[in-house]
Amino acid sequence: MNKFVKWCIHLFLFSQQRRQKPAFLTAIFTLSLLAGIMFSVPAPAQVVIKTRQQPTVVNQKLPTVPSRQLPTIKPPQPQTVTNREQSTELRGVWLTNIDSDVLFSSRNLTNALTRLKELNFNVVYPAVWNWGYTLYPSRVAQSVIGRSVDPEPGLQKRDMLKEAVSEGHARGLKVIPWFEFGFMAPADSLLAKRRPQWLTSKVDGSKIKKEGVHDRVWLNPFRPDVQEFIKDLVVEMVQNYDIDGIQFDDHFGLPSEYGYDNYTVALYKKEHNGKAPPRNNKNPEWLKWRADKITDFMKEVFVAIKAVDQNCIVSVAPNPQRFSYEYFLADWRRWERMGLIEDLIIQIYRDDMNVFLKELEYPEVIAAKKHIPTSIGIISGLKNKHVPVEQIKAQVKQVRDRNFAGVSFFFYETLWNMSKEPSQSRLSGLRGLFTTPAKYPSLLADSKS
C-alpha cells in the first residue's frame, strides 16, 4: 500500500514537471478510487469471530486474565438496529428457581421449552447462579463452597444446564444462562460461612442487607480472590457447555452502601494519599471510584469469556442507568460504550405507562439502540403481583413502535400461571403477540455478514 501511494505521488510530481495533464488526472483519479475503497470497507467488529469451540469437561486450572494483559476493546461501531421487519425480534423469557419449579425436573424443563417454541419465543435465560449455589454441577463451586450444585432435590443426579442447552437448541431456541445473584449471597449460605473474609460491609460495619424478608450479604467485588472465584465460575460454564451467551444484571455490581470493609478502605487510602472514603456512600467521587473498579472487572470477565469462545454473547439485563449506577455501581452505559455488552435488555418493570414510556426515551437508551441490539424487559407478574395481559400487550406495542430489538418477560411462571386471569386467556394474548417465528437479533451474526 505504501509503495502504491508513493508511486501515485511520484506520478503527480512527474506530471507537474512535464505539464502532462492526463497523467496528473490519472493519479488523482487513482488516489480517489483508493480512498473510496478504503473508507467504504466496514469497520471491523470488536472481536474476531471464530468457529465455536466444542464443549469439553476439563480438570485443569481455569484460565485467568491479569489486568495488565488486557487488550484494548473498541466500542461498537454505530449502526442502525431496527426490527420493523418482524422476521428479526428478540423474544425472551427468564427461567428462575424462585417461585418456580420449571428447572427442577427434566420433564418440567422440556415441557416449558416446547411451549415457548410453540408460542414463537426464540431465547431463554435460565438461572444458573442463585442463593449461593450453582444450578448445574460445578467443580469450581465444589472447591470453594463445598457443594457442586444447589441442594434442591430436583437438581440432583442431573445437569440442568446441559438439558436446557440440548433441549433448547433442538427446538431452535437460544440458551443464555443468567448469572442472577452476581456478587450477592444469602447471609446463611455455605459460601458466606466458609469465606467470611470475602464479605464487604456498610459504613457502620454491618454486612446484612434486607431483600424482602431475606437477609443478604455481598461478596467484595474489589478483592482479587473474589474476582477469581466469580470469573472461574463464568469461564467454567463457557468451557463446558455449548451456551449461546451468558447474562449479568445489576447484581454484578454492588449496593452503593457497601465498600467500607478493611480491604476496600485500605485500597482507597492507598490510591488517595491516605485519605479515607467519604462516609456519605452517594458521594460522587466515591461512587465513581467503586463503579470504575467494577467496570475494570467487567472488562476482565469479557476478555476471559472471549478467550474461550469468541461467539459467546455477553448479555446484560440492568435497571435504567441512573438506578443501576447510583444504587448498584453498575455503570452499564460505560460498559456499552466500551464494547463490553453485545445484547442489552433494560428492565423497565413499570405499571404506569407514562413512566414506562419516559424510560424508553432516556438518552443512554437511545444511544445504545444505535450500537447494539437493545431490548426491553417487561414484567409479566410476580408471586403476589398480577399484571393483566392487556398491559403486557400494550407495553410490547410501545417497544415495537420505537424499533427496539425485542422484549423479554420476567418471569416464566407468570406468563400463564400465577395470574388472576385464566391460563387460556393469557396464552391467547401471547399468541396474538408472536403470530409467526422470528430470528434472534445477534450483533455477532450481523458482524459476520
Tab-separated table of C-alpha atoms in Angstrom:
chain	number	residue	atom	x	y	z
A	1	MET	CA	0.000	0.000	0.000
A	2	ASN	CA	2.854	2.441	0.917
A	3	LYS	CA	4.595	1.676	-2.349
A	4	PHE	CA	1.404	2.296	-4.297
A	5	VAL	CA	0.835	5.692	-2.640
A	6	LYS	CA	4.469	6.689	-3.244
A	7	TRP	CA	4.056	5.722	-6.913
A	8	CYS	CA	0.988	7.974	-7.221
A	9	ILE	CA	2.871	10.898	-5.634
A	10	HIS	CA	5.797	10.308	-7.992
A	11	LEU	CA	3.403	10.307	-10.940
A	12	PHE	CA	1.925	13.597	-9.771
A	13	LEU	CA	5.342	15.269	-9.476
A	14	PHE	CA	6.368	13.901	-12.836
A	15	SER	CA	3.223	15.302	-14.470
A	16	GLN	CA	3.922	18.722	-12.974
A	17	GLN	CA	7.399	18.730	-14.372
A	18	ARG	CA	6.257	17.632	-17.829
A	19	ARG	CA	2.963	19.581	-17.677
A	20	GLN	CA	1.230	16.359	-18.665
A	21	LYS	CA	-2.306	16.940	-17.506
A	22	PRO	CA	-3.624	13.428	-18.347
A	23	ALA	CA	-1.083	11.768	-16.054
A	24	PHE	CA	-1.965	14.201	-13.263
A	25	LEU	CA	-5.657	13.442	-13.632
A	26	THR	CA	-4.915	9.736	-13.700
A	27	ALA	CA	-3.042	9.979	-10.404
A	28	ILE	CA	-5.786	11.986	-8.761
A	29	PHE	CA	-8.443	9.587	-10.010
A	30	THR	CA	-6.449	6.575	-8.745
A	31	LEU	CA	-5.977	8.109	-5.303
A	32	SER	CA	-9.683	8.985	-5.085
A	33	LEU	CA	-10.680	5.489	-6.068
A	34	LEU	CA	-8.304	4.013	-3.497
A	35	ALA	CA	-9.650	6.303	-0.738
A	36	GLY	CA	-13.209	5.400	-1.629
A	37	ILE	CA	-12.470	1.713	-1.323
A	38	MET	CA	-10.593	2.134	1.943
A	39	PHE	CA	-13.307	4.154	3.643
A	40	SER	CA	-16.211	2.114	2.308
A	41	VAL	CA	-14.996	-1.080	3.988
A	42	PRO	CA	-16.998	-1.594	7.197
A	43	ALA	CA	-15.125	-1.136	10.447
A	44	PRO	CA	-14.066	-4.419	11.990
A	45	ALA	CA	-16.214	-5.896	14.732
A	46	GLN	CA	-14.964	-5.604	18.291
A	47	VAL	CA	-13.975	-9.273	18.294
A	48	VAL	CA	-12.734	-11.741	15.711
A	49	ILE	CA	-15.389	-14.340	15.125
A	50	LYS	CA	-14.167	-17.910	15.148
A	51	THR	CA	-15.890	-21.236	14.977
A	52	ARG	CA	-17.478	-22.162	18.329
A	53	GLN	CA	-15.289	-24.490	20.318
A	54	GLN	CA	-16.809	-27.812	21.250
A	55	PRO	CA	-17.564	-28.007	24.980
A	56	THR	CA	-15.184	-30.221	26.920
A	57	VAL	CA	-15.105	-31.003	30.596
A	58	VAL	CA	-11.642	-30.176	31.867
A	59	ASN	CA	-9.904	-30.680	35.179
A	60	GLN	CA	-7.132	-28.187	34.668
A	61	LYS	CA	-6.847	-24.768	36.260
A	62	LEU	CA	-9.249	-22.360	34.605
A	63	PRO	CA	-7.542	-19.526	32.750
A	64	THR	CA	-7.397	-16.114	34.351
A	65	VAL	CA	-6.512	-12.927	32.529
A	66	PRO	CA	-4.410	-10.444	34.544
A	67	SER	CA	-5.436	-6.814	34.119
A	68	ARG	CA	-2.078	-5.838	32.671
A	69	GLN	CA	-2.552	-8.265	29.771
A	70	LEU	CA	-5.956	-6.991	28.729
A	71	PRO	CA	-6.152	-5.833	25.131
A	72	THR	CA	-7.879	-2.623	24.171
A	73	ILE	CA	-11.557	-3.216	23.478
A	74	LYS	CA	-13.039	-0.905	20.905
A	75	PRO	CA	-16.623	0.298	21.325
A	76	PRO	CA	-19.097	-0.991	18.744
A	77	GLN	CA	-19.363	0.962	15.532
A	78	PRO	CA	-22.599	2.923	15.014
A	79	GLN	CA	-25.245	1.019	13.146
A	80	THR	CA	-28.948	1.211	12.672
A	81	VAL	CA	-30.558	-1.509	14.761
A	82	THR	CA	-34.225	-1.800	13.856
A	83	ASN	CA	-36.737	-4.555	13.771
A	84	ARG	CA	-39.558	-3.119	11.744
A	85	GLU	CA	-39.324	-6.363	9.857
A	86	GLN	CA	-40.764	-8.705	12.439
A	87	SER	CA	-38.726	-11.549	11.000
A	88	THR	CA	-35.992	-10.419	13.433
A	89	GLU	CA	-37.009	-9.776	17.024
A	90	LEU	CA	-35.753	-10.857	20.419
A	91	ARG	CA	-38.486	-12.784	22.222
A	92	GLY	CA	-37.163	-13.957	25.530
A	93	VAL	CA	-38.200	-15.150	28.964
A	94	TRP	CA	-36.342	-15.660	32.237
A	95	LEU	CA	-36.484	-19.117	33.812
A	96	THR	CA	-35.740	-18.910	37.527
A	97	ASN	CA	-35.734	-21.187	40.539
A	98	ILE	CA	-37.525	-18.608	42.705
A	99	ASP	CA	-41.298	-19.140	42.927
A	100	SER	CA	-40.990	-21.614	40.095
A	101	ASP	CA	-40.181	-25.298	39.646
A	102	VAL	CA	-39.601	-25.123	35.904
A	103	LEU	CA	-35.911	-26.007	36.341
A	104	PHE	CA	-36.445	-28.730	38.940
A	105	SER	CA	-37.180	-31.656	36.638
A	106	SER	CA	-36.299	-32.707	33.127
A	107	ARG	CA	-39.972	-33.021	32.298
A	108	ASN	CA	-40.863	-29.516	33.519
A	109	LEU	CA	-37.971	-28.002	31.621
A	110	THR	CA	-38.680	-29.866	28.380
A	111	ASN	CA	-42.391	-29.018	28.515
A	112	ALA	CA	-41.582	-25.351	29.085
A	113	LEU	CA	-39.176	-25.161	26.163
A	114	THR	CA	-41.671	-26.921	23.915
A	115	ARG	CA	-44.440	-24.497	24.803
A	116	LEU	CA	-42.213	-21.458	24.378
A	117	LYS	CA	-41.188	-22.666	20.929
A	118	GLU	CA	-44.843	-23.175	20.008
A	119	LEU	CA	-45.505	-19.579	21.074
A	120	ASN	CA	-42.648	-18.377	18.818
A	121	PHE	CA	-40.201	-17.349	21.539
A	122	ASN	CA	-36.572	-17.613	20.442
A	123	VAL	CA	-34.369	-17.233	23.551
A	124	VAL	CA	-34.445	-18.354	27.180
A	125	TYR	CA	-32.404	-17.132	30.147
A	126	PRO	CA	-32.226	-19.952	32.727
A	127	ALA	CA	-30.827	-19.005	36.136
A	128	VAL	CA	-27.539	-20.775	36.869
A	129	TRP	CA	-26.152	-18.925	39.927
A	130	ASN	CA	-28.639	-18.309	42.705
A	131	TRP	CA	-28.939	-18.492	46.513
A	132	GLY	CA	-25.184	-19.024	46.845
A	133	TYR	CA	-25.121	-22.141	44.644
A	134	THR	CA	-24.777	-23.116	41.019
A	135	LEU	CA	-27.798	-24.829	39.463
A	136	TYR	CA	-25.524	-27.079	37.403
A	137	PRO	CA	-22.664	-29.378	38.563
A	138	SER	CA	-19.638	-27.148	39.096
A	139	ARG	CA	-16.087	-28.137	40.027
A	140	VAL	CA	-15.339	-24.516	40.930
A	141	ALA	CA	-18.325	-24.337	43.295
A	142	GLN	CA	-17.344	-27.647	44.871
A	143	SER	CA	-13.851	-26.391	45.655
A	144	VAL	CA	-14.980	-23.086	47.183
A	145	ILE	CA	-18.469	-23.690	48.570
A	146	GLY	CA	-18.255	-27.397	49.362
A	147	ARG	CA	-21.180	-28.316	47.105
A	148	SER	CA	-21.105	-28.720	43.353
A	149	VAL	CA	-24.807	-27.942	42.876
A	150	ASP	CA	-27.765	-26.415	44.713
A	151	PRO	CA	-29.161	-28.928	47.286
A	152	GLU	CA	-32.662	-28.669	45.776
A	153	PRO	CA	-33.757	-32.323	45.235
A	154	GLY	CA	-34.910	-31.605	41.693
A	155	LEU	CA	-31.382	-30.642	40.661
A	156	GLN	CA	-29.644	-33.778	41.925
A	157	LYS	CA	-28.374	-36.546	39.625
A	158	ARG	CA	-28.900	-34.399	36.537
A	159	ASP	CA	-27.278	-31.497	34.749
A	160	MET	CA	-29.991	-28.877	34.339
A	161	LEU	CA	-27.872	-26.594	32.157
A	162	LYS	CA	-26.839	-29.416	29.828
A	163	GLU	CA	-30.506	-30.331	29.418
A	164	ALA	CA	-31.521	-26.712	28.815
A	165	VAL	CA	-28.880	-26.283	26.106
A	166	SER	CA	-29.608	-29.617	24.411
A	167	GLU	CA	-33.393	-29.375	24.503
A	168	GLY	CA	-33.422	-25.654	23.771
A	169	HIS	CA	-31.211	-25.983	20.719
A	170	ALA	CA	-33.268	-28.923	19.495
A	171	ARG	CA	-36.229	-26.540	19.404
A	172	GLY	CA	-34.351	-23.686	17.766
A	173	LEU	CA	-34.078	-21.626	20.965
A	174	LYS	CA	-31.007	-19.668	22.018
A	175	VAL	CA	-29.914	-20.537	25.563
A	176	ILE	CA	-28.150	-17.781	27.514
A	177	PRO	CA	-27.560	-18.687	31.180
A	178	TRP	CA	-28.459	-15.952	33.661
A	179	PHE	CA	-25.845	-15.311	36.384
A	180	GLU	CA	-28.602	-13.928	38.585
A	181	PHE	CA	-27.119	-13.417	42.050
A	182	GLY	CA	-23.804	-11.971	40.866
A	183	PHE	CA	-21.870	-10.941	43.998
A	184	MET	CA	-24.897	-11.437	46.261
A	185	ALA	CA	-25.449	-14.428	48.553
A	186	PRO	CA	-27.816	-15.423	51.372
A	187	ALA	CA	-26.442	-14.466	54.787
A	188	ASP	CA	-26.730	-18.074	55.989
A	189	SER	CA	-25.272	-19.664	52.837
A	190	LEU	CA	-22.332	-22.054	52.882
A	191	LEU	CA	-20.421	-19.554	50.773
A	192	ALA	CA	-20.823	-16.791	53.373
A	193	LYS	CA	-19.924	-19.143	56.224
A	194	ARG	CA	-16.854	-20.640	54.529
A	195	ARG	CA	-15.492	-17.325	53.222
A	196	PRO	CA	-16.442	-14.638	55.799
A	197	GLN	CA	-13.361	-12.622	54.817
A	198	TRP	CA	-14.872	-12.213	51.351
A	199	LEU	CA	-17.828	-10.183	52.604
A	200	THR	CA	-17.975	-6.417	52.377
A	201	SER	CA	-19.687	-4.113	54.869
A	202	LYS	CA	-21.561	-0.846	55.305
A	203	VAL	CA	-20.211	2.277	56.990
A	204	ASP	CA	-21.490	1.086	60.385
A	205	GLY	CA	-19.743	-2.270	59.979
A	206	SER	CA	-22.927	-4.263	59.333
A	207	LYS	CA	-22.999	-6.747	56.479
A	208	ILE	CA	-26.636	-7.784	56.049
A	209	LYS	CA	-28.982	-6.189	53.545
A	210	LYS	CA	-32.678	-6.984	53.537
A	211	GLU	CA	-34.207	-8.100	50.253
A	212	GLY	CA	-37.865	-8.564	51.070
A	213	VAL	CA	-37.869	-10.978	54.000
A	214	HIS	CA	-34.446	-12.395	53.116
A	215	ASP	CA	-31.096	-11.500	54.665
A	216	ARG	CA	-28.423	-10.970	52.020
A	217	VAL	CA	-24.692	-10.376	52.156
A	218	TRP	CA	-22.390	-9.228	49.373
A	219	LEU	CA	-19.058	-10.559	48.245
A	220	ASN	CA	-16.431	-7.851	47.897
A	221	PRO	CA	-16.016	-7.300	44.124
A	222	PHE	CA	-12.705	-5.480	44.705
A	223	ARG	CA	-10.870	-8.453	46.234
A	224	PRO	CA	-8.722	-10.470	43.785
A	225	ASP	CA	-9.765	-13.800	45.339
A	226	VAL	CA	-13.459	-12.975	44.971
A	227	GLN	CA	-12.890	-11.854	41.398
A	228	GLU	CA	-11.045	-15.067	40.622
A	229	PHE	CA	-13.903	-17.176	42.010
A	230	ILE	CA	-16.587	-15.354	40.024
A	231	LYS	CA	-14.518	-15.352	36.838
A	232	ASP	CA	-13.719	-19.037	37.201
A	233	LEU	CA	-17.427	-19.865	37.545
A	234	VAL	CA	-18.179	-17.949	34.352
A	235	VAL	CA	-15.277	-19.414	32.374
A	236	GLU	CA	-16.165	-22.924	33.535
A	237	MET	CA	-19.640	-22.529	32.037
A	238	VAL	CA	-18.308	-21.230	28.738
A	239	GLN	CA	-15.765	-24.046	28.551
A	240	ASN	CA	-18.080	-26.918	29.392
A	241	TYR	CA	-21.387	-26.023	27.744
A	242	ASP	CA	-22.441	-25.091	24.228
A	243	ILE	CA	-24.202	-21.961	25.506
A	244	ASP	CA	-25.073	-19.068	23.208
A	245	GLY	CA	-24.050	-16.455	25.745
A	246	ILE	CA	-24.083	-15.513	29.389
A	247	GLN	CA	-26.106	-12.788	31.067
A	248	PHE	CA	-25.380	-10.496	34.020
A	249	ASP	CA	-27.528	-7.876	35.716
A	250	ASP	CA	-27.274	-5.253	38.498
A	251	HIS	CA	-26.097	-7.906	40.942
A	252	PHE	CA	-22.819	-7.901	39.034
A	253	GLY	CA	-22.331	-4.576	40.747
A	254	LEU	CA	-22.553	-3.711	44.449
A	255	PRO	CA	-25.151	-1.825	46.510
A	256	SER	CA	-23.667	1.635	46.987
A	257	GLU	CA	-23.939	1.493	50.780
A	258	TYR	CA	-21.207	-1.172	50.759
A	259	GLY	CA	-17.439	-0.847	50.439
A	260	TYR	CA	-16.416	0.031	53.998
A	261	ASP	CA	-14.659	-3.254	54.789
A	262	ASN	CA	-10.991	-3.144	55.784
A	263	TYR	CA	-9.685	-4.334	52.420
A	264	THR	CA	-11.574	-1.736	50.356
A	265	VAL	CA	-10.823	1.109	52.770
A	266	ALA	CA	-7.111	0.277	52.631
A	267	LEU	CA	-7.195	0.142	48.834
A	268	TYR	CA	-8.954	3.502	48.652
A	269	LYS	CA	-6.455	5.076	51.068
A	270	LYS	CA	-3.566	3.721	49.031
A	271	GLU	CA	-4.913	5.473	45.938
A	272	HIS	CA	-5.858	8.704	47.771
A	273	ASN	CA	-2.723	9.584	49.784
A	274	GLY	CA	-4.057	8.062	52.962
A	275	LYS	CA	-7.484	9.711	52.806
A	276	ALA	CA	-10.391	7.532	53.971
A	277	PRO	CA	-13.526	7.020	51.854
A	278	PRO	CA	-16.387	9.508	52.422
A	279	ARG	CA	-18.966	8.366	54.951
A	280	ASN	CA	-21.644	9.508	52.510
A	281	ASN	CA	-21.998	6.453	50.271
A	282	LYS	CA	-23.501	8.603	47.489
A	283	ASN	CA	-20.502	10.932	47.329
A	284	PRO	CA	-19.890	11.342	43.558
A	285	GLU	CA	-16.162	10.593	43.676
A	286	TRP	CA	-16.692	7.564	45.957
A	287	LEU	CA	-19.444	6.286	43.650
A	288	LYS	CA	-17.230	6.675	40.608
A	289	TRP	CA	-14.145	5.071	42.194
A	290	ARG	CA	-16.065	1.922	43.074
A	291	ALA	CA	-18.017	1.838	39.800
A	292	ASP	CA	-14.768	2.159	37.833
A	293	LYS	CA	-13.286	-0.806	39.721
A	294	ILE	CA	-16.326	-2.900	38.824
A	295	THR	CA	-16.032	-1.772	35.203
A	296	ASP	CA	-12.400	-2.926	35.186
A	297	PHE	CA	-13.526	-6.350	36.391
A	298	MET	CA	-16.330	-6.468	33.842
A	299	LYS	CA	-13.680	-5.944	31.169
A	300	GLU	CA	-11.608	-8.818	32.568
A	301	VAL	CA	-14.620	-11.125	32.521
A	302	PHE	CA	-15.468	-10.125	28.953
A	303	VAL	CA	-11.928	-10.894	27.790
A	304	ALA	CA	-11.877	-14.201	29.696
A	305	ILE	CA	-15.140	-15.271	28.028
A	306	LYS	CA	-13.876	-14.382	24.569
A	307	ALA	CA	-10.596	-16.201	25.198
A	308	VAL	CA	-12.630	-19.416	25.398
A	309	ASP	CA	-15.376	-18.751	22.841
A	310	GLN	CA	-15.484	-15.684	20.615
A	311	ASN	CA	-19.092	-16.475	19.715
A	312	CYS	CA	-20.358	-16.440	23.299
A	313	ILE	CA	-22.631	-13.400	23.608
A	314	VAL	CA	-22.121	-11.146	26.633
A	315	SER	CA	-25.583	-10.020	27.666
A	316	VAL	CA	-26.525	-7.542	30.394
A	317	ALA	CA	-30.029	-7.003	31.814
A	318	PRO	CA	-29.841	-3.965	34.130
A	319	ASN	CA	-32.263	-1.457	35.557
A	320	PRO	CA	-32.310	2.014	33.994
A	321	GLN	CA	-28.864	3.647	34.139
A	322	ARG	CA	-29.395	6.120	36.975
A	323	PHE	CA	-30.695	3.442	39.345
A	324	SER	CA	-28.043	0.904	38.315
A	325	TYR	CA	-25.221	3.381	38.817
A	326	GLU	CA	-26.336	5.157	41.990
A	327	TYR	CA	-27.668	2.114	43.801
A	328	PHE	CA	-25.615	-0.787	42.388
A	329	LEU	CA	-22.467	0.869	40.983
A	330	ALA	CA	-23.224	-0.848	37.662
A	331	ASP	CA	-22.259	1.697	35.014
A	332	TRP	CA	-23.759	-0.161	32.073
A	333	ARG	CA	-23.799	2.947	29.895
A	334	ARG	CA	-20.000	2.961	30.076
A	335	TRP	CA	-19.860	-0.799	29.542
A	336	GLU	CA	-21.894	-0.357	26.381
A	337	ARG	CA	-19.663	2.444	25.086
A	338	MET	CA	-16.579	0.314	25.773
A	339	GLY	CA	-17.976	-2.555	23.702
A	340	LEU	CA	-18.446	-4.888	26.680
A	341	ILE	CA	-22.139	-5.549	26.014
A	342	GLU	CA	-23.388	-7.388	22.933
A	343	ASP	CA	-27.005	-7.832	23.998
A	344	LEU	CA	-28.740	-5.295	26.270
A	345	ILE	CA	-32.123	-5.881	27.929
A	346	ILE	CA	-33.180	-2.959	30.128
A	347	GLN	CA	-35.563	-3.949	32.917
A	348	ILE	CA	-38.420	-1.443	32.831
A	349	TYR	CA	-40.873	-3.019	35.255
A	350	ARG	CA	-43.475	-0.251	35.433
A	351	ASP	CA	-47.258	-0.335	35.651
A	352	ASP	CA	-47.590	3.382	34.908
A	353	MET	CA	-47.452	3.662	31.125
A	354	ASN	CA	-46.222	7.270	31.237
A	355	VAL	CA	-43.244	6.269	33.369
A	356	PHE	CA	-42.631	3.260	31.136
A	357	LEU	CA	-42.564	5.461	28.019
A	358	LYS	CA	-40.326	8.071	29.660
A	359	GLU	CA	-37.706	5.458	30.468
A	360	LEU	CA	-37.736	4.201	26.876
A	361	GLU	CA	-36.574	7.654	25.777
A	362	TYR	CA	-33.577	8.199	28.052
A	363	PRO	CA	-30.504	9.377	26.048
A	364	GLU	CA	-28.347	6.393	27.043
A	365	VAL	CA	-31.114	4.049	25.884
A	366	ILE	CA	-31.389	5.756	22.514
A	367	ALA	CA	-27.595	5.744	22.155
A	368	ALA	CA	-27.322	2.030	22.970
A	369	LYS	CA	-30.077	1.199	20.499
A	370	LYS	CA	-27.947	2.698	17.721
A	371	HIS	CA	-24.999	0.421	18.501
A	372	ILE	CA	-26.212	-2.949	19.757
A	373	PRO	CA	-29.417	-4.992	19.897
A	374	THR	CA	-31.289	-3.276	22.747
A	375	SER	CA	-34.432	-4.891	24.128
A	376	ILE	CA	-36.795	-4.139	26.977
A	377	GLY	CA	-37.537	-6.357	29.953
A	378	ILE	CA	-41.267	-6.382	30.713
A	379	ILE	CA	-42.763	-7.703	33.912
A	380	SER	CA	-45.468	-10.318	33.355
A	381	GLY	CA	-46.161	-10.726	37.068
A	382	LEU	CA	-44.760	-11.823	40.413
A	383	LYS	CA	-45.930	-14.284	43.020
A	384	ASN	CA	-48.019	-11.608	44.731
A	385	LYS	CA	-48.421	-9.230	41.800
A	386	HIS	CA	-50.868	-9.659	38.938
A	387	VAL	CA	-50.108	-7.985	35.614
A	388	PRO	CA	-53.023	-8.010	33.124
A	389	VAL	CA	-52.237	-9.439	29.719
A	390	GLU	CA	-53.579	-6.228	28.157
A	391	GLN	CA	-50.848	-4.255	29.944
A	392	ILE	CA	-48.242	-6.674	28.618
A	393	LYS	CA	-49.562	-6.315	25.075
A	394	ALA	CA	-49.683	-2.507	25.318
A	395	GLN	CA	-46.076	-2.305	26.502
A	396	VAL	CA	-44.878	-4.670	23.789
A	397	LYS	CA	-46.565	-2.439	21.217
A	398	GLN	CA	-44.797	0.656	22.534
A	399	VAL	CA	-41.455	-1.155	22.407
A	400	ARG	CA	-42.068	-2.246	18.834
A	401	ASP	CA	-43.223	1.218	17.767
A	402	ARG	CA	-39.824	2.541	18.839
A	403	ASN	CA	-37.860	-0.085	16.937
A	404	PHE	CA	-36.216	-1.807	19.870
A	405	ALA	CA	-34.659	-5.199	19.193
A	406	GLY	CA	-37.339	-7.039	21.160
A	407	VAL	CA	-38.705	-7.925	24.575
A	408	SER	CA	-38.063	-10.388	27.376
A	409	PHE	CA	-40.557	-11.290	30.113
A	410	PHE	CA	-39.995	-11.722	33.816
A	411	PHE	CA	-40.799	-14.417	34.517
A	412	TYR	CA	-41.857	-17.785	33.031
A	413	GLU	CA	-44.470	-18.869	35.595
A	414	THR	CA	-46.418	-15.620	35.352
A	415	LEU	CA	-46.858	-15.801	31.602
A	416	TRP	CA	-49.876	-18.078	32.070
A	417	ASN	CA	-49.758	-19.186	35.712
A	418	MET	CA	-49.740	-17.123	38.935
A	419	SER	CA	-52.357	-14.839	37.432
A	420	LYS	CA	-55.912	-13.781	38.192
A	421	GLU	CA	-56.719	-14.351	34.531
A	422	PRO	CA	-57.414	-17.830	33.115
A	423	SER	CA	-54.379	-19.501	31.579
A	424	GLN	CA	-56.093	-19.782	28.215
A	425	SER	CA	-56.731	-16.035	28.127
A	426	ARG	CA	-53.068	-15.360	28.828
A	427	LEU	CA	-51.954	-17.878	26.198
A	428	SER	CA	-54.299	-16.350	23.651
A	429	GLY	CA	-52.818	-12.926	24.316
A	430	LEU	CA	-49.282	-14.221	23.863
A	431	ARG	CA	-50.201	-15.978	20.624
A	432	GLY	CA	-51.505	-12.663	19.383
A	433	LEU	CA	-48.143	-11.034	20.101
A	434	PHE	CA	-45.953	-13.547	18.321
A	435	THR	CA	-48.027	-14.878	15.434
A	436	THR	CA	-45.067	-16.019	13.335
A	437	PRO	CA	-41.487	-17.134	14.135
A	438	ALA	CA	-38.754	-14.501	14.346
A	439	LYS	CA	-34.988	-14.683	14.189
A	440	TYR	CA	-32.981	-13.770	17.296
A	441	PRO	CA	-31.125	-10.473	16.602
A	442	SER	CA	-27.408	-11.051	17.117
A	443	LEU	CA	-24.700	-8.416	16.954
A	444	LEU	CA	-22.145	-11.180	16.340
A	445	ALA	CA	-24.167	-12.621	13.463
A	446	ASP	CA	-24.504	-9.143	11.958
A	447	SER	CA	-20.768	-8.602	12.194
A	448	LYS	CA	-20.110	-11.800	10.247
A	449	SER	CA	-22.468	-10.943	7.397
